[in-house]
XYZ file of C-alpha atoms in Angstrom:
95
model
C 72.028 124.382 105.377
C 70.742 123.324 108.848
C 68.694 125.314 111.226
C 71.795 125.699 113.498
C 73.805 127.391 110.649
C 70.863 129.524 109.477
C 70.419 130.957 112.995
C 74.360 131.155 113.893
C 73.353 129.184 117.029
C 75.630 126.060 117.333
C 73.944 122.811 118.677
C 76.600 121.367 121.048
C 76.221 118.669 123.388
C 75.489 119.737 127.070
C 75.936 117.111 129.678
C 73.816 116.889 132.812
C 77.131 117.543 134.734
C 77.579 120.842 133.149
C 74.242 122.092 134.610
C 74.127 123.889 138.226
C 71.774 122.674 140.790
C 69.186 125.132 139.805
C 69.664 124.214 136.227
C 69.178 120.347 136.958
C 66.065 121.114 138.849
C 64.636 122.954 135.923
C 65.953 120.029 133.571
C 63.988 117.450 135.677
C 60.894 119.778 136.061
C 60.760 120.405 132.176
C 61.654 116.897 130.808
C 57.968 116.343 129.896
C 58.312 118.949 127.160
C 60.629 116.397 125.294
C 58.095 113.566 125.287
C 55.361 116.211 124.148
C 57.723 117.246 121.226
C 58.804 113.673 120.400
C 55.125 112.343 119.959
C 54.554 115.322 117.650
C 57.427 114.510 115.534
C 57.219 110.564 115.903
C 55.245 109.100 112.970
C 56.081 105.486 113.416
C 59.344 103.745 112.866
C 62.062 102.729 115.149
C 63.312 106.361 116.261
C 61.622 107.432 119.146
C 64.100 106.676 121.900
C 66.650 108.588 119.618
C 64.345 111.453 119.187
C 63.851 111.801 123.236
C 67.446 111.489 123.306
C 68.096 114.179 120.946
C 65.409 116.163 122.747
C 67.059 116.060 126.099
C 70.033 117.392 124.657
C 67.878 120.277 123.199
C 66.481 120.851 126.837
C 69.972 120.982 128.045
C 71.192 123.317 125.471
C 68.013 125.474 126.225
C 68.736 125.802 129.821
C 72.226 126.839 129.138
C 71.264 129.588 126.551
C 67.946 130.998 127.926
C 68.422 134.254 129.615
C 65.537 135.044 132.108
C 65.898 138.822 131.417
C 64.706 138.124 127.688
C 60.906 138.765 126.648
C 60.809 135.006 125.380
C 59.511 132.652 128.228
C 61.623 129.646 128.886
C 58.728 127.152 127.678
C 59.146 128.558 124.053
C 62.940 128.526 124.040
C 63.020 124.930 125.318
C 60.513 123.775 122.796
C 62.464 125.532 119.946
C 65.814 123.968 121.015
C 64.072 120.398 121.410
C 62.460 120.510 118.120
C 65.641 121.778 116.408
C 67.568 118.910 117.811
C 65.221 116.451 116.837
C 64.799 117.822 113.279
C 68.518 117.656 112.932
C 68.537 114.216 113.950
C 65.715 113.204 111.568
C 67.812 114.975 108.797
C 70.982 112.925 109.589
C 69.273 109.405 109.460
C 68.523 107.574 106.298
C 64.880 106.856 106.269
């Protein structure tokens, strides 16, 4: 069972065109988080660029799903979604 099913949070694709102007600014300001998490998850192999692509999808999902009135800060939400997407990707590939 994937984390998405476990937490009942579907991992859908969110394109940049679906982000508002303010959300797009947050995306560009926070995309370095994706590279930080990819560096932590990447242990050699050929999958770094793919991890980054999946992580960018996780960042877009975090932007869409984060609610400013919740007690959890955006950085925590973003890191969770980024890592979730990367782990799901790593589970799909045949290593």
